[in-house]
Tab-separated table of C-alpha atoms in Angstrom:
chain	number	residue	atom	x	y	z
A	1	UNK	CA	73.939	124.964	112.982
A	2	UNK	CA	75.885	122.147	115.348
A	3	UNK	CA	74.421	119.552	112.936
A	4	UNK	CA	75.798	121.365	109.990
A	5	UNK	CA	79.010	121.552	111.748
A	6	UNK	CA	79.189	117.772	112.667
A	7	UNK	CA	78.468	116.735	108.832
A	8	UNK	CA	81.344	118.934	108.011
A	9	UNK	CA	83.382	117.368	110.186
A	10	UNK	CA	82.502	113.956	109.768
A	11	UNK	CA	83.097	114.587	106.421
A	12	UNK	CA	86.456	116.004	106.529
A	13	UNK	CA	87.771	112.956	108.574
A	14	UNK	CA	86.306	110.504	106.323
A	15	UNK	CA	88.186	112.583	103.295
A	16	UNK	CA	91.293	111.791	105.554
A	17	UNK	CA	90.983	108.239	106.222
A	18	UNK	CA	90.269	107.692	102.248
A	19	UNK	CA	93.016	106.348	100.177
A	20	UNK	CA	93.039	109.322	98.241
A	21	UNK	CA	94.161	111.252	101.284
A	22	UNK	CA	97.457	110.032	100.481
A	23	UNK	CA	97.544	111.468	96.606
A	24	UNK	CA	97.271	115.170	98.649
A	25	UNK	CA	100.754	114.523	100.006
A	26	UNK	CA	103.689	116.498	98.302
A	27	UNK	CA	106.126	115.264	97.361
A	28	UNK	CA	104.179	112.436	95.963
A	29	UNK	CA	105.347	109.275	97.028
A	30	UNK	CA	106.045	106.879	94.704
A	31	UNK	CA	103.949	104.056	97.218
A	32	UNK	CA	102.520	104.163	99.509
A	33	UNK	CA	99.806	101.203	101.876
A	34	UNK	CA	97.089	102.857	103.755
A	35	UNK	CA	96.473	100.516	106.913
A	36	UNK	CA	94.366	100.362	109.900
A	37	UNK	CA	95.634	101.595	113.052
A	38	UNK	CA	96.666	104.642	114.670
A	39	UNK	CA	99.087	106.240	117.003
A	40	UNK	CA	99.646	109.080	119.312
A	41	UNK	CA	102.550	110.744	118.817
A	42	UNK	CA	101.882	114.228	120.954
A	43	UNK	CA	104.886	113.919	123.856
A	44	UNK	CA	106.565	110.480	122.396
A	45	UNK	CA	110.385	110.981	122.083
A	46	UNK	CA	112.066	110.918	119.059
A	47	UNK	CA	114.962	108.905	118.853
A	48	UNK	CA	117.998	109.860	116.333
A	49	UNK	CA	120.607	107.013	114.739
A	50	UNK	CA	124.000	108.340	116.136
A	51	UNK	CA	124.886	108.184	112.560
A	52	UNK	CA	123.058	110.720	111.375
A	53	UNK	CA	124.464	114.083	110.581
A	54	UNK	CA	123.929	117.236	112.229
A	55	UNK	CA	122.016	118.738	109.643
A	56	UNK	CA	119.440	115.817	109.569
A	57	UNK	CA	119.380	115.558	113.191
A	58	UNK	CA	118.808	119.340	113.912
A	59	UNK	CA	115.777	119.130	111.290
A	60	UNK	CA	114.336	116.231	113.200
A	61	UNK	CA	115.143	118.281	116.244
A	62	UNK	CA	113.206	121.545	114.819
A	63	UNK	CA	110.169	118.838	113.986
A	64	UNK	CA	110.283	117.409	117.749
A	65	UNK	CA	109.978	121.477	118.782
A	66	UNK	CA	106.718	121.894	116.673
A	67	UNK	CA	105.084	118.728	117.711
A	68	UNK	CA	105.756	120.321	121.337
A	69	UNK	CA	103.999	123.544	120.801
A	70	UNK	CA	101.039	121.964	118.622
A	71	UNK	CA	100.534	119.353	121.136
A	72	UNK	CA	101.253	121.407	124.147
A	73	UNK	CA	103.287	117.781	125.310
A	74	UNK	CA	107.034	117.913	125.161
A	75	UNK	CA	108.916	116.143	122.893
A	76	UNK	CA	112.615	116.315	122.162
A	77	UNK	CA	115.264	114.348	119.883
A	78	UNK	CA	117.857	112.860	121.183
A	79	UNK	CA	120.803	110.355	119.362
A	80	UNK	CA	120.527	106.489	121.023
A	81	UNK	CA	122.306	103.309	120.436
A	82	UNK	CA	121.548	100.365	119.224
A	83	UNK	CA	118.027	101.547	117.850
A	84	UNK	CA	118.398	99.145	114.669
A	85	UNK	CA	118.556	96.253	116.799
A	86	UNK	CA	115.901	97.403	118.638
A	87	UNK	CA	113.617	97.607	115.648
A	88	UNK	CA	114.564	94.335	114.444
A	89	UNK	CA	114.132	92.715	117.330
A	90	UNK	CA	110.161	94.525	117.631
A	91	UNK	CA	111.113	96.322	120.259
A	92	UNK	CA	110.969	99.695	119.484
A	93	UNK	CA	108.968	102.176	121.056
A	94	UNK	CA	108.400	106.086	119.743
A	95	UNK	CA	109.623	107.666	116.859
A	96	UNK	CA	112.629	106.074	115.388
A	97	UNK	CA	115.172	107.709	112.514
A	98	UNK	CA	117.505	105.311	111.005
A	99	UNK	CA	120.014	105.756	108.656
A	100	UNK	CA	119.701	103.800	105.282
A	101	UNK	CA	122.528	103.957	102.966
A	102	UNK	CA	120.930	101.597	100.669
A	103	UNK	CA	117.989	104.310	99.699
A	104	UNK	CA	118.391	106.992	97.376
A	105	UNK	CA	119.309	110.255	98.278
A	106	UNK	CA	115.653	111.709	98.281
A	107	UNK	CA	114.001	108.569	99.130
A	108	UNK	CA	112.471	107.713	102.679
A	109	UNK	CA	110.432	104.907	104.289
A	110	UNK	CA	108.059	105.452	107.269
A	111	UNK	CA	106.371	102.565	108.839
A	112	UNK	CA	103.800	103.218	112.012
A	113	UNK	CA	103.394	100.303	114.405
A	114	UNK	CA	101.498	100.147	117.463
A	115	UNK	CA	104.152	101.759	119.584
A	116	UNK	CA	106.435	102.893	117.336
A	117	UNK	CA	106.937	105.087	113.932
A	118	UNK	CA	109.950	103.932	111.655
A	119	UNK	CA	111.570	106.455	109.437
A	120	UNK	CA	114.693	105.614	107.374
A	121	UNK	CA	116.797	107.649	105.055
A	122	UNK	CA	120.164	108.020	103.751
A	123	UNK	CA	120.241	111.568	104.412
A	124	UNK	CA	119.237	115.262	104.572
A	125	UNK	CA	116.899	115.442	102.090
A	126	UNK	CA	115.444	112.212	103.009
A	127	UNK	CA	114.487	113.270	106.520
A	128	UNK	CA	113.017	116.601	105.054
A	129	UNK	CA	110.556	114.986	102.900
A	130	UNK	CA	110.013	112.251	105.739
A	131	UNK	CA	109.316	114.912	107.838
A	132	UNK	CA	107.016	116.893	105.331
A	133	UNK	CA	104.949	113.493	104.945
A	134	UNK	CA	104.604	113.141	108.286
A	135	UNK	CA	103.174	116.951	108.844
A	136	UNK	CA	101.010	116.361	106.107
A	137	UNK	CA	99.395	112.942	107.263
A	138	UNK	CA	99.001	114.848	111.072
A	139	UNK	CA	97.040	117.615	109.589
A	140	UNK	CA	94.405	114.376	108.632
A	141	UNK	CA	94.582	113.154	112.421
């Protein structure tokens, strides 16, 4: 029966790590790059664009609150300066949200690095399907 289990499992992660893994998100992003690389996000802060409204930032807040009770690590959202010149200089480190006015109003990009994960928006909706994408590519982790 443990063998069984272990070919299940193996199985399941190597259905994750396809490609394909990617066409299960919804919404469907229009692209998307599967790389190598991981990174652990259980207890990393999140870290909010003091431009960002309250309704985006209490949704990333609400996400930062269910990270914390899946991963039994708290984490917590919080507004901080100067984060975009902290990712363009490559020093970012945890999970970023940056405001975007140049992308659509449902668009969203989300880039994981080493040490930290980028997400921008121009909004709400944005960070909600951000936010969905990233719940949906944890559930593969």
């Amino acid at each position: 029966m443990k063998r069984i289990i272990t070919i299940c499992l193996g199985l399941l992660a190597y259905a994750c790590a396809s490609a394909s893994a990617l066409d299960n998100i919804v919404p469907k992003p229009n692209k998307a790059e599967l790389t190598k690389g991981s990174i652990r996000i259980s207890g990393m802060g999140l870290k909010c664009d003091t431009s960002l409204d309250e309704a985006s930032f209490q949704a990333i807040n609400r996400f930062a609150a269910q990270l914390s009770l899946v991963s039994g690590k708290a984490s917590a959202a919080a507004p901080a300066f100067g984060l975009a010149q902290s990712v363009a200089n490559g020093n970012a480190k945890g999970m970023i949200f940056l405001m975007d006015p140049g992308k659509g109003e449902e668009e969203y990009s989300i880039s994981v690095g080493d040490k930290a994960v980028i997400v921008k928006a121009s909004g709400l909706n944005g960070f909600l399907y951000a936010l969905q994408t990233i719940r949906q590519m944890l559930i593969c982790s």
